[in-house]
PDB file of C-alpha atoms in Angstrom:
ATOM      1  CA  MET A   1     -58.327  -4.754 -27.150  1.00 77.00           C
ATOM      2  CA  ASN A   2     -56.184  -7.353 -25.497  1.00 92.00           C
ATOM      3  CA  PRO A   3     -58.365  -9.282 -22.990  1.00 94.00           C
ATOM      4  CA  GLN A   4     -55.359 -10.296 -20.887  1.00 93.00           C
ATOM      5  CA  GLU A   5     -54.242  -6.680 -20.470  1.00 94.00           C
ATOM      6  CA  PHE A   6     -57.778  -5.633 -19.594  1.00 94.00           C
ATOM      7  CA  ILE A   7     -58.195  -8.342 -16.934  1.00 94.00           C
ATOM      8  CA  ASP A   8     -54.684  -7.790 -15.573  1.00 91.00           C
ATOM      9  CA  GLY A   9     -55.581  -4.098 -15.206  1.00 91.00           C
ATOM     10  CA  LEU A  10     -58.572  -4.766 -12.980  1.00 91.00           C
ATOM     11  CA  LYS A  11     -58.046  -4.010  -9.305  1.00 84.00           C
ATOM     12  CA  ARG A  12     -59.251  -7.277  -7.777  1.00 82.00           C
ATOM     13  CA  ASP A  13     -59.455  -7.548  -3.998  1.00 75.00           C
ATOM     14  CA  LYS A  14     -57.101 -10.064  -2.432  1.00 70.00           C
ATOM     15  CA  ALA A  15     -58.040  -9.452   1.195  1.00 59.00           C
ATOM     16  CA  ARG A  16     -58.733 -13.098   2.032  1.00 64.00           C
ATOM     17  CA  GLY A  17     -55.626 -14.505   0.383  1.00 68.00           C
ATOM     18  CA  SER A  18     -56.956 -15.162  -3.098  1.00 74.00           C
ATOM     19  CA  LEU A  19     -58.296 -12.984  -5.882  1.00 84.00           C
ATOM     20  CA  ALA A  20     -61.941 -12.054  -5.551  1.00 88.00           C
ATOM     21  CA  PRO A  21     -63.950 -13.430  -8.494  1.00 94.00           C
ATOM     22  CA  HIS A  22     -66.642 -10.741  -8.456  1.00 94.00           C
ATOM     23  CA  GLN A  23     -65.428  -8.519 -11.312  1.00 95.00           C
ATOM     24  CA  ILE A  24     -64.826 -11.492 -13.610  1.00 96.00           C
ATOM     25  CA  ILE A  25     -68.256 -12.916 -12.750  1.00 97.00           C
ATOM     26  CA  LEU A  26     -69.752  -9.498 -13.519  1.00 97.00           C
ATOM     27  CA  LEU A  27     -67.947  -9.397 -16.871  1.00 98.00           C
ATOM     28  CA  ILE A  28     -69.267 -12.839 -17.805  1.00 98.00           C
ATOM     29  CA  ALA A  29     -72.805 -11.810 -16.795  1.00 98.00           C
ATOM     30  CA  LEU A  30     -72.611  -8.582 -18.813  1.00 97.00           C
ATOM     31  CA  SER A  31     -71.171 -10.421 -21.794  1.00 97.00           C
ATOM     32  CA  ARG A  32     -74.026 -12.915 -21.733  1.00 96.00           C
ATOM     33  CA  ILE A  33     -76.626 -10.167 -21.472  1.00 96.00           C
ATOM     34  CA  TYR A  34     -75.049  -8.326 -24.388  1.00 96.00           C
ATOM     35  CA  LYS A  35     -74.807 -11.455 -26.542  1.00 94.00           C
ATOM     36  CA  LYS A  36     -78.384 -12.526 -25.790  1.00 93.00           C
ATOM     37  CA  SER A  37     -79.982  -9.145 -26.411  1.00 90.00           C
ATOM     38  CA  GLY A  38     -77.506  -7.416 -28.698  1.00 87.00           C
ATOM     39  CA  LYS A  39     -78.206  -4.297 -26.661  1.00 85.00           C
ATOM     40  CA  ILE A  40     -76.046  -2.082 -24.521  1.00 89.00           C
ATOM     41  CA  LEU A  41     -78.896  -1.421 -22.086  1.00 90.00           C
ATOM     42  CA  SER A  42     -80.048  -3.599 -19.227  1.00 90.00           C
ATOM     43  CA  ASP A  43     -81.714  -3.321 -15.847  1.00 94.00           C
ATOM     44  CA  ILE A  44     -80.469  -4.237 -12.392  1.00 96.00           C
ATOM     45  CA  LEU A  45     -82.830  -7.210 -11.983  1.00 95.00           C
ATOM     46  CA  THR A  46     -81.629  -8.820 -15.214  1.00 95.00           C
ATOM     47  CA  LEU A  47     -78.018  -8.135 -14.309  1.00 97.00           C
ATOM     48  CA  ASN A  48     -78.323  -9.559 -10.795  1.00 97.00           C
ATOM     49  CA  SER A  49     -80.128 -12.637 -12.108  1.00 97.00           C
ATOM     50  CA  GLU A  50     -77.383 -13.310 -14.652  1.00 97.00           C
ATOM     51  CA  PHE A  51     -74.669 -12.554 -12.066  1.00 98.00           C
ATOM     52  CA  GLN A  52     -76.181 -15.111  -9.660  1.00 98.00           C
ATOM     53  CA  GLU A  53     -76.483 -17.695 -12.424  1.00 98.00           C
ATOM     54  CA  VAL A  54     -72.814 -17.306 -13.371  1.00 98.00           C
ATOM     55  CA  TRP A  55     -71.816 -17.291  -9.682  1.00 97.00           C
ATOM     56  CA  ASN A  56     -73.647 -20.541  -9.043  1.00 97.00           C
ATOM     57  CA  SER A  57     -72.088 -22.169 -12.102  1.00 97.00           C
ATOM     58  CA  TYR A  58     -68.529 -21.437 -10.972  1.00 95.00           C
ATOM     59  CA  LYS A  59     -68.740 -21.169  -7.159  1.00 94.00           C
ATOM     60  CA  ASN A  60     -66.502 -24.208  -6.738  1.00 92.00           C
ATOM     61  CA  GLU A  61     -63.645 -22.299  -8.445  1.00 89.00           C
ATOM     62  CA  PHE A  62     -63.130 -19.873  -5.531  1.00 87.00           C
ATOM     63  CA  LYS A  63     -63.373 -19.668  -1.741  1.00 86.00           C
ATOM     64  CA  THR A  64     -65.629 -16.689  -1.083  1.00 87.00           C
ATOM     65  CA  THR A  65     -69.333 -17.160  -0.468  1.00 89.00           C
ATOM     66  CA  ASN A  66     -70.145 -13.454  -0.742  1.00 90.00           C
ATOM     67  CA  ASN A  67     -72.176 -13.381  -3.950  1.00 94.00           C
ATOM     68  CA  LYS A  68     -73.069  -9.693  -3.811  1.00 94.00           C
ATOM     69  CA  LEU A  69     -73.131  -7.680  -7.023  1.00 95.00           C
ATOM     70  CA  GLY A  70     -72.802  -4.205  -5.504  1.00 95.00           C
ATOM     71  CA  MET A  71     -69.080  -3.597  -5.105  1.00 94.00           C
ATOM     72  CA  PRO A  72     -67.965  -4.883  -8.525  1.00 95.00           C
ATOM     73  CA  LEU A  73     -70.833  -2.861 -10.020  1.00 97.00           C
ATOM     74  CA  LYS A  74     -69.592   0.250  -8.220  1.00 96.00           C
ATOM     75  CA  ALA A  75     -66.024  -0.424  -9.402  1.00 95.00           C
ATOM     76  CA  PHE A  76     -67.187  -0.707 -13.029  1.00 97.00           C
ATOM     77  CA  VAL A  77     -69.249   2.483 -12.762  1.00 97.00           C
ATOM     78  CA  ASN A  78     -66.276   4.336 -11.239  1.00 96.00           C
ATOM     79  CA  LYS A  79     -63.970   3.071 -14.029  1.00 96.00           C
ATOM     80  CA  GLY A  80     -66.449   4.121 -16.750  1.00 97.00           C
ATOM     81  CA  TYR A  81     -67.128   0.562 -17.944  1.00 97.00           C
ATOM     82  CA  LEU A  82     -70.817   0.968 -17.075  1.00 97.00           C
ATOM     83  CA  THR A  83     -73.077   3.956 -16.737  1.00 97.00           C
ATOM     84  CA  ILE A  84     -76.082   3.786 -14.470  1.00 96.00           C
ATOM     85  CA  LYS A  85     -79.170   5.957 -14.623  1.00 95.00           C
ATOM     86  CA  ILE A  86     -80.417   6.505 -11.091  1.00 95.00           C
ATOM     87  CA  SER A  87     -83.497   8.073  -9.528  1.00 94.00           C
ATOM     88  CA  GLU A  88     -81.494   9.298  -6.528  1.00 95.00           C
ATOM     89  CA  ASP A  89     -78.028   8.879  -5.036  1.00 95.00           C
ATOM     90  CA  ILE A  90     -77.056   5.391  -3.944  1.00 96.00           C
ATOM     91  CA  ASN A  91     -75.882   5.340  -0.332  1.00 95.00           C
ATOM     92  CA  ASP A  92     -74.934   1.656  -0.068  1.00 95.00           C
ATOM     93  CA  PHE A  93     -73.933  -0.372  -3.121  1.00 94.00           C
ATOM     94  CA  ARG A  94     -73.952  -3.475  -0.910  1.00 93.00           C
ATOM     95  CA  ASN A  95     -77.721  -3.173  -0.446  1.00 95.00           C
ATOM     96  CA  LEU A  96     -79.419  -4.931  -3.372  1.00 94.00           C
ATOM     97  CA  SER A  97     -82.868  -3.563  -2.573  1.00 95.00           C
ATOM     98  CA  GLU A  98     -81.466  -0.027  -2.697  1.00 96.00           C
ATOM     99  CA  LEU A  99     -79.829  -0.754  -6.063  1.00 96.00           C
ATOM    100  CA  GLU A 100     -83.095  -2.217  -7.371  1.00 95.00           C
ATOM    101  CA  SER A 101     -85.098   0.797  -6.245  1.00 96.00           C
ATOM    102  CA  LYS A 102     -82.678   3.478  -7.478  1.00 96.00           C
ATOM    103  CA  ILE A 103     -81.092   2.139 -10.699  1.00 96.00           C
ATOM    104  CA  SER A 104     -83.413   2.440 -13.683  1.00 93.00           C
ATOM    105  CA  THR A 105     -80.974   1.553 -16.464  1.00 95.00           C
ATOM    106  CA  LEU A 106     -77.478   0.184 -16.926  1.00 96.00           C
ATOM    107  CA  VAL A 107     -75.514   1.080 -20.046  1.00 97.00           C
ATOM    108  CA  ILE A 108     -72.615  -1.121 -21.137  1.00 96.00           C
ATOM    109  CA  GLU A 109     -69.919   1.225 -22.421  1.00 96.00           C
ATOM    110  CA  ASP A 110     -67.883   0.777 -25.612  1.00 96.00           C
ATOM    111  CA  ILE A 111     -64.774  -0.501 -23.824  1.00 96.00           C
ATOM    112  CA  LEU A 112     -66.713  -3.562 -22.624  1.00 97.00           C
ATOM    113  CA  ILE A 113     -68.482  -4.024 -25.954  1.00 96.00           C
ATOM    114  CA  THR A 114     -65.059  -4.184 -27.598  1.00 96.00           C
ATOM    115  CA  LEU A 115     -63.904  -6.714 -25.000  1.00 96.00           C
ATOM    116  CA  PHE A 116     -67.014  -8.853 -25.540  1.00 96.00           C
ATOM    117  CA  LYS A 117     -66.318  -9.045 -29.270  1.00 95.00           C
ATOM    118  CA  ALA A 118     -62.949 -10.737 -28.691  1.00 95.00           C
ATOM    119  CA  ASP A 119     -62.705 -14.318 -29.917  1.00 94.00           C
ATOM    120  CA  LYS A 120     -63.703 -16.891 -27.244  1.00 95.00           C
ATOM    121  CA  ILE A 121     -63.981 -14.164 -24.600  1.00 97.00           C
ATOM    122  CA  GLU A 122     -66.272 -16.083 -22.272  1.00 96.00           C
ATOM    123  CA  GLU A 123     -63.898 -19.052 -22.212  1.00 96.00           C
ATOM    124  CA  TYR A 124     -61.049 -16.682 -21.420  1.00 96.00           C
ATOM    125  CA  LEU A 125     -62.988 -14.939 -18.659  1.00 97.00           C
ATOM    126  CA  ILE A 126     -63.910 -18.268 -17.093  1.00 96.00           C
ATOM    127  CA  SER A 127     -60.241 -19.256 -17.109  1.00 95.00           C
ATOM    128  CA  ARG A 128     -59.439 -16.046 -15.166  1.00 94.00           C
ATOM    129  CA  ILE A 129     -62.025 -16.405 -12.386  1.00 93.00           C
ATOM    130  CA  SER A 130     -59.471 -17.534  -9.831  1.00 84.00           C
ATOM    131  CA  LYS A 131     -56.253 -16.183 -11.354  1.00 85.00           C
TER     132      LYS A 131
END
């Protein structure tokens, strides 16, 4: 898989004049989880913790202060990059407490695993946060 093609194919919001970093931050967080554990399974608390850690590391690279995980998570689920096991339907992906109470497991799908195996992928993802 070509990382540039994958990232260029993401639909990243540009409502406030610059590309939203959320999907790239989510990719970095997922990549780190996968590399640390070697597993394709995670939970929402681990994912949000890693997402916030990555966000805080790179928050000076972009303008937005909205560090919510929900909408990029929903986008990845809708695209088939992640599968979530839920106890009941999620009404509001923007509500972290709802996500925490309803998502039991996250499964990283093969397309992302392939992406994460690319040479120097985290460096590349970091370079794409704001472009």
